[in-house]
Every structure is written in C-alpha cells, then in structure tokens.
mmCIF file of C-alpha atoms in Angstrom:
data_model
loop_
_atom_site.group_PDB
_atom_site.id
_atom_site.type_symbol
_atom_site.label_atom_id
_atom_site.label_comp_id
_atom_site.label_asym_id
_atom_site.label_seq_id
_atom_site.Cartn_x
_atom_site.Cartn_y
_atom_site.Cartn_z
ATOM 1 C CA MET A 83 -20.685 12.104 12.532
ATOM 2 C CA MET A 84 -16.865 12.492 12.507
ATOM 3 C CA LYS A 85 -15.448 12.614 9.055
ATOM 4 C CA LEU A 86 -11.986 11.985 7.876
ATOM 5 C CA ASN A 87 -10.361 13.496 4.806
ATOM 6 C CA ALA A 88 -7.450 11.929 2.824
ATOM 7 C CA PHE A 89 -4.876 13.818 4.651
ATOM 8 C CA GLN A 90 -6.064 12.416 7.956
ATOM 9 C CA LEU A 91 -6.151 8.929 6.617
ATOM 10 C CA LYS A 92 -2.607 9.184 5.317
ATOM 11 C CA ILE A 93 -1.531 10.271 8.755
ATOM 12 C CA LEU A 94 -3.170 7.159 10.226
ATOM 13 C CA ALA A 95 -1.627 4.934 7.574
ATOM 14 C CA VAL A 96 1.747 6.422 8.437
ATOM 15 C CA ILE A 97 1.278 5.917 12.212
ATOM 16 C CA THR A 98 0.157 2.344 11.888
ATOM 17 C CA MET A 99 3.085 1.670 9.412
ATOM 18 C CA ILE A 100 5.484 2.895 12.069
ATOM 19 C CA ILE A 101 3.869 0.776 14.673
ATOM 20 C CA ASP A 102 4.117 -2.185 12.403
ATOM 21 C CA HIS A 103 7.893 -1.677 11.875
ATOM 22 C CA LEU A 104 8.480 -0.959 15.397
ATOM 23 C CA GLY A 105 7.064 -4.529 15.884
ATOM 24 C CA VAL A 106 9.462 -5.899 13.277
ATOM 25 C CA LEU A 107 12.648 -4.226 14.382
ATOM 26 C CA ILE A 108 12.422 -3.044 17.978
ATOM 27 C CA PHE A 109 9.811 -5.161 19.643
ATOM 28 C CA PRO A 110 9.640 -8.567 17.717
ATOM 29 C CA ASN A 111 8.211 -10.363 20.671
ATOM 30 C CA ASN A 112 5.344 -8.169 21.098
ATOM 31 C CA ILE A 113 2.574 -9.281 18.429
ATOM 32 C CA VAL A 114 0.336 -6.185 19.288
ATOM 33 C CA PHE A 115 2.558 -3.889 17.261
ATOM 34 C CA ARG A 116 2.095 -6.223 14.182
ATOM 35 C CA ILE A 117 -1.637 -6.524 14.718
ATOM 36 C CA ILE A 118 -2.056 -2.837 14.699
ATOM 37 C CA GLY A 119 0.155 -2.536 11.712
ATOM 38 C CA ARG A 120 -2.205 -4.687 9.580
ATOM 39 C CA VAL A 121 -4.390 -1.647 9.186
ATOM 40 C CA SER A 122 -1.625 0.389 7.348
ATOM 41 C CA PHE A 123 -1.619 -1.359 3.910
ATOM 42 C CA VAL A 124 -5.515 -1.326 3.747
ATOM 43 C CA LEU A 125 -5.486 2.422 4.066
ATOM 44 C CA PHE A 126 -2.521 2.876 1.640
ATOM 45 C CA ALA A 127 -4.306 0.822 -0.871
ATOM 46 C CA PHE A 128 -7.503 2.807 -0.368
ATOM 47 C CA LEU A 129 -5.657 6.039 -0.734
ATOM 48 C CA LEU A 130 -3.792 4.811 -3.893
ATOM 49 C CA VAL A 131 -7.097 4.182 -5.660
ATOM 50 C CA GLU A 132 -8.377 7.612 -4.656
ATOM 51 C CA GLY A 133 -5.256 9.135 -6.035
ATOM 52 C CA ILE A 134 -5.740 7.298 -9.281
ATOM 53 C CA TYR A 135 -9.215 8.915 -9.510
ATOM 54 C CA TYR A 136 -8.025 12.375 -8.762
ATOM 55 C CA THR A 137 -4.679 12.442 -10.511
ATOM 56 C CA ARG A 138 -4.423 14.596 -13.739
ATOM 57 C CA ASN A 139 -1.752 12.183 -15.100
ATOM 58 C CA ILE A 140 -1.758 8.536 -14.255
ATOM 59 C CA ASN A 141 1.435 7.755 -16.126
ATOM 60 C CA ARG A 142 3.297 10.356 -13.972
ATOM 61 C CA TYR A 143 1.678 8.764 -10.852
ATOM 62 C CA PHE A 144 3.071 5.391 -11.911
ATOM 63 C CA PHE A 145 6.575 6.660 -12.606
ATOM 64 C CA ARG A 146 6.650 8.456 -9.437
ATOM 65 C CA LEU A 147 5.692 5.287 -7.536
ATOM 66 C CA LEU A 148 8.254 3.276 -9.505
ATOM 67 C CA PHE A 149 11.009 5.976 -8.782
ATOM 68 C CA PHE A 150 10.365 5.451 -5.070
ATOM 69 C CA ALA A 151 10.356 1.747 -5.418
ATOM 70 C CA ILE A 152 13.754 1.866 -6.862
ATOM 71 C CA ILE A 153 15.282 4.235 -4.360
ATOM 72 C CA SER A 154 13.758 2.521 -1.374
ATOM 73 C CA GLU A 155 14.805 -0.915 -2.164
ATOM 74 C CA ILE A 156 18.343 -0.643 -0.706
ATOM 75 C CA PRO A 157 17.243 1.002 2.636
ATOM 76 C CA PHE A 158 14.487 -1.699 2.830
ATOM 77 C CA ASP A 159 16.807 -4.532 2.137
ATOM 78 C CA TYR A 160 19.420 -3.276 4.610
ATOM 79 C CA VAL A 161 17.149 -2.366 7.440
ATOM 80 C CA MET A 162 14.926 -5.485 7.166
ATOM 81 C CA TYR A 163 17.339 -8.196 6.155
ATOM 82 C CA GLY A 164 20.834 -6.686 6.854
ATOM 83 C CA GLU A 165 21.911 -6.875 3.134
ATOM 84 C CA PHE A 166 22.092 -4.227 0.538
ATOM 85 C CA PHE A 167 20.464 -6.466 -2.031
ATOM 86 C CA HIS A 168 17.974 -9.128 -0.723
ATOM 87 C CA TRP A 169 15.902 -10.698 -3.444
ATOM 88 C CA GLU A 170 13.468 -12.659 -1.228
ATOM 89 C CA VAL A 171 11.105 -9.607 -0.675
ATOM 90 C CA GLN A 172 10.854 -6.314 -2.481
ATOM 91 C CA ASN A 173 9.530 -3.105 -0.836
ATOM 92 C CA VAL A 174 5.817 -2.225 -0.930
ATOM 93 C CA PHE A 175 6.062 0.523 -3.515
ATOM 94 C CA TRP A 176 6.596 -2.171 -6.271
ATOM 95 C CA ASN A 177 3.138 -3.401 -5.404
ATOM 96 C CA LEU A 178 1.718 0.081 -5.335
ATOM 97 C CA ALA A 179 3.435 0.748 -8.762
ATOM 98 C CA ILE A 180 2.122 -2.403 -10.242
ATOM 99 C CA GLY A 181 -1.385 -1.460 -9.058
ATOM 100 C CA VAL A 182 -1.229 1.933 -10.554
ATOM 101 C CA GLY A 183 0.272 0.643 -13.936
ATOM 102 C CA SER A 184 -2.229 -2.110 -14.341
ATOM 103 C CA ILE A 185 -5.239 0.095 -13.485
ATOM 104 C CA GLY A 186 -3.891 2.660 -16.072
ATOM 105 C CA LEU A 187 -4.021 -0.192 -18.622
ATOM 106 C CA LEU A 188 -7.534 -1.254 -17.424
ATOM 107 C CA LYS A 189 -8.880 2.363 -17.789
ATOM 108 C CA ASN A 190 -7.703 2.478 -21.304
ATOM 109 C CA ALA A 191 -9.577 -0.745 -22.060
ATOM 110 C CA THR A 192 -12.941 -0.037 -23.669
ATOM 111 C CA GLU A 193 -16.262 -1.743 -22.808
ATOM 112 C CA GLY A 194 -16.377 -5.190 -24.380
ATOM 113 C CA MET A 195 -12.647 -5.956 -23.791
ATOM 114 C CA GLU A 196 -13.369 -7.980 -20.636
ATOM 115 C CA ILE A 197 -10.934 -10.739 -21.742
ATOM 116 C CA ARG A 198 -8.090 -8.074 -21.957
ATOM 117 C CA LYS A 199 -9.050 -6.713 -18.651
ATOM 118 C CA LEU A 200 -8.974 -10.304 -17.031
ATOM 119 C CA ILE A 201 -5.537 -10.874 -18.689
ATOM 120 C CA ILE A 202 -4.120 -7.609 -17.283
ATOM 121 C CA CYS A 203 -5.294 -8.424 -13.833
ATOM 122 C CA VAL A 204 -4.046 -11.961 -13.892
ATOM 123 C CA LEU A 205 -0.602 -10.975 -15.225
ATOM 124 C CA SER A 206 -0.239 -8.181 -12.688
ATOM 125 C CA LEU A 207 -1.210 -10.566 -9.905
ATOM 126 C CA PHE A 208 1.489 -12.945 -11.254
ATOM 127 C CA LEU A 209 4.059 -10.229 -11.652
ATOM 128 C CA ALA A 210 3.525 -9.157 -8.064
ATOM 129 C CA ALA A 211 4.134 -12.650 -6.789
ATOM 130 C CA VAL A 212 7.039 -13.493 -9.033
ATOM 131 C CA ILE A 213 9.116 -10.331 -8.008
ATOM 132 C CA LYS A 214 7.996 -11.018 -4.357
ATOM 133 C CA ALA A 215 6.748 -7.524 -3.859
ATOM 134 C CA ASP A 216 5.698 -6.896 -0.167
ATOM 135 C CA PHE A 217 2.078 -8.032 0.216
ATOM 136 C CA SER A 218 2.430 -9.938 -3.094
ATOM 137 C CA TRP A 219 -0.889 -10.801 -4.789
ATOM 138 C CA TYR A 220 -2.872 -10.110 -1.709
ATOM 139 C CA GLY A 221 -1.904 -6.483 -1.840
ATOM 140 C CA LEU A 222 -2.887 -6.154 -5.428
ATOM 141 C CA MET A 223 -6.245 -7.845 -4.804
ATOM 142 C CA VAL A 224 -7.001 -5.289 -2.188
ATOM 143 C CA ILE A 225 -6.111 -2.420 -4.580
ATOM 144 C CA TYR A 226 -8.290 -4.054 -7.282
ATOM 145 C CA ILE A 227 -11.300 -4.322 -4.844
ATOM 146 C CA PHE A 228 -11.104 -0.688 -4.026
ATOM 147 C CA PHE A 229 -10.819 0.177 -7.714
ATOM 148 C CA PHE A 230 -13.617 -1.964 -9.141
ATOM 149 C CA TRP A 231 -16.040 -1.491 -6.208
ATOM 150 C CA ARG A 232 -15.075 2.188 -5.537
ATOM 151 C CA GLU A 233 -18.605 3.419 -5.525
ATOM 152 C CA LYS A 234 -20.005 0.469 -3.627
ATOM 153 C CA VAL A 235 -20.019 -0.414 0.155
ATOM 154 C CA TRP A 236 -19.150 -3.971 -1.129
ATOM 155 C CA LYS A 237 -15.454 -2.770 -1.459
ATOM 156 C CA LEU A 238 -15.328 -2.856 2.453
ATOM 157 C CA VAL A 239 -17.018 -6.247 2.650
ATOM 158 C CA GLY A 240 -14.585 -7.499 -0.023
ATOM 159 C CA VAL A 241 -11.450 -6.155 1.673
ATOM 160 C CA GLY A 242 -12.514 -7.429 4.951
ATOM 161 C CA PHE A 243 -13.337 -10.875 3.428
ATOM 162 C CA ILE A 244 -9.891 -11.306 1.709
ATOM 163 C CA ASN A 245 -8.125 -10.469 4.894
ATOM 164 C CA ILE A 246 -10.164 -13.166 6.851
ATOM 165 C CA ILE A 247 -9.285 -15.639 3.925
ATOM 166 C CA ILE A 248 -5.598 -14.872 4.156
ATOM 167 C CA GLY A 249 -5.813 -15.708 7.896
ATOM 168 C CA GLY A 250 -3.144 -15.499 10.481
ATOM 169 C CA ILE A 251 -2.168 -12.101 11.619
ATOM 170 C CA GLN A 252 -3.262 -10.556 8.266
ATOM 171 C CA THR A 253 -6.989 -11.237 9.403
ATOM 172 C CA PHE A 254 -6.581 -8.007 11.521
ATOM 173 C CA GLY A 255 -6.311 -6.076 8.278
ATOM 174 C CA PHE A 256 -10.085 -6.305 8.483
ATOM 175 C CA PHE A 257 -10.093 -3.412 10.839
ATOM 176 C CA GLY A 258 -8.584 -1.110 8.280
ATOM 177 C CA VAL A 259 -11.992 -0.628 6.660
ATOM 178 C CA ILE A 260 -13.262 0.992 9.854
ATOM 179 C CA PRO A 261 -11.475 4.395 9.310
ATOM 180 C CA ILE A 262 -12.631 4.319 5.629
ATOM 181 C CA LEU A 263 -16.225 4.350 6.730
ATOM 182 C CA PHE A 264 -15.670 7.858 7.975
ATOM 183 C CA TYR A 265 -13.932 9.067 4.695
ATOM 184 C CA SER A 266 -15.466 12.421 3.678
ATOM 185 C CA GLY A 267 -14.216 12.207 0.085
ATOM 186 C CA GLU A 268 -12.267 15.454 0.643
ATOM 187 C CA GLN A 269 -8.496 15.667 0.001
ATOM 188 C CA GLY A 270 -7.464 17.895 2.997
ATOM 189 C CA ARG A 271 -3.850 19.108 3.218
ATOM 190 C CA ARG A 272 -1.571 17.989 0.505
ATOM 191 C CA MET A 273 1.548 16.108 1.705
ATOM 192 C CA GLY A 274 3.708 16.119 -1.378
ATOM 193 C CA TRP A 275 6.713 14.221 -2.033
ATOM 194 C CA TRP A 276 7.747 13.799 1.620
ATOM 195 C CA PHE A 277 4.863 11.268 2.026
ATOM 196 C CA TYR A 278 6.645 8.867 -0.380
ATOM 197 C CA SER A 279 10.120 9.755 1.067
ATOM 198 C CA PHE A 280 8.983 8.961 4.492
ATOM 199 C CA TYR A 281 9.039 5.290 3.992
ATOM 200 C CA ALA A 282 12.764 4.918 3.468
ATOM 201 C CA VAL A 283 13.630 7.549 5.982
ATOM 202 C CA HIS A 284 11.639 6.041 8.786
ATOM 203 C CA LEU A 285 13.199 2.594 8.304
ATOM 204 C CA ILE A 286 16.603 4.175 8.579
ATOM 205 C CA ILE A 287 15.719 5.914 11.652
ATOM 206 C CA LEU A 288 14.400 2.683 13.216
ATOM 207 C CA LYS A 289 17.549 0.931 12.228
ATOM 208 C CA ILE A 290 19.593 3.481 13.965
ATOM 209 C CA ILE A 291 17.461 3.249 16.997
ATOM 210 C CA LYS A 292 17.752 -0.481 17.066
ATOM 211 C CA ASN A 293 21.531 -0.399 16.787
ATOM 212 C CA THR A 294 21.864 2.202 19.415
ATOM 213 C CA PRO A 295 23.187 0.683 22.793
#
C-alpha cells in the first residue's frame, strides 16, 4: 500500500492551499478551486499536531508560529482585502498559534484537572472567534480532534463529521482525511522555515499575477 510521510503531506497541503487562493484571487467564478482548497487546512491541522508531538520545545514552536502570524498579517490583509490593516479576518497562523499554545497548556495540566482543561479549550475557541482568525473556532476544533484522538481512527471520523456539520463548501474538507489514511508516521525531508515563509510569499506572487495586465 502506498504510504505518505509528513514531507509529502506538507507538499500536498501547500499545493491545495495554492489552488484555494487561486480560486479566491484569480478564478473567483470557478468553485472547483475552492472545493479542492478545503483539503488544505485539514492537512495543516494534522501536521501541526504531529509537530507538537515531535517538537523538543513546544514554547519555541508556539513563538515561531506567532512570529509568522505577525509578519504575515499585512501581506494577507493587502492581498485578500486591499488594505494594509483589515480587522475583519486575521491570517491562519493566528489559529495555528492558538492551537499550539493551548495544547501546550493542556499538556501541562495533570490528570484530574479536567475542569481546567475544559476551560482552556473553551477560552481558546472563544479567542479564535473573537480575533476572527481564519477558520475561527472550526479550525481549532479540527486541531483538537487530531490532538485528543491522535492514536484513534475516530479522529478521521470526527474531522469528517465536523466538516459536514459546518456545511456549505467546507463540507468538502471531509476529503482531507483521505491522504491522512496513508500517513506512514515518518517525517521525511525537513522543510525548515521556508515552509512558514511560503504562506506570505505565495500570496504576494498571486497578487502580482492578478494585477498583471
């Protein structure tokens, strides 16, 4: 059976993200681009949780994501909304950073502290919604499902189910679980910081293409 390592899943996540943003910026009347793009966040959320388990320093992981959330915001706002500061939606790194930060707190909570864990989850979901991070509370729920059910096949059922509940075009996020079924558990080639940098860079490139006569 074909197997996919983390590097190959990252490549697939990046490709589907590019396709999604092509649909937003270049081909807004072709819904197929957005449908394919629904796979992207599911893969990023899965890889984020895998990164949490394999990182040697979760605090460094959190601050790395926070750093890219900050430096990606102006490119995201300008490319997507034509403004240098657009407060209605924040880039997806904010959601990923909240996910890592809250899971770091959850991992520090000992057994018997279920109420504290519940409070952390609820407050983080509320925070993602209040700051209007891209994918909002839905994105964080997907991250939590992958985290709490990491060793169980139920994680795939749960992610598929929540996409169906959200409805609309997000229903197609269900297909994001298919590549995960082939995950080998191996890391593969390391991508380094360019993996995080690519988010802002590809948005700027697409904006240039869109504005080119």
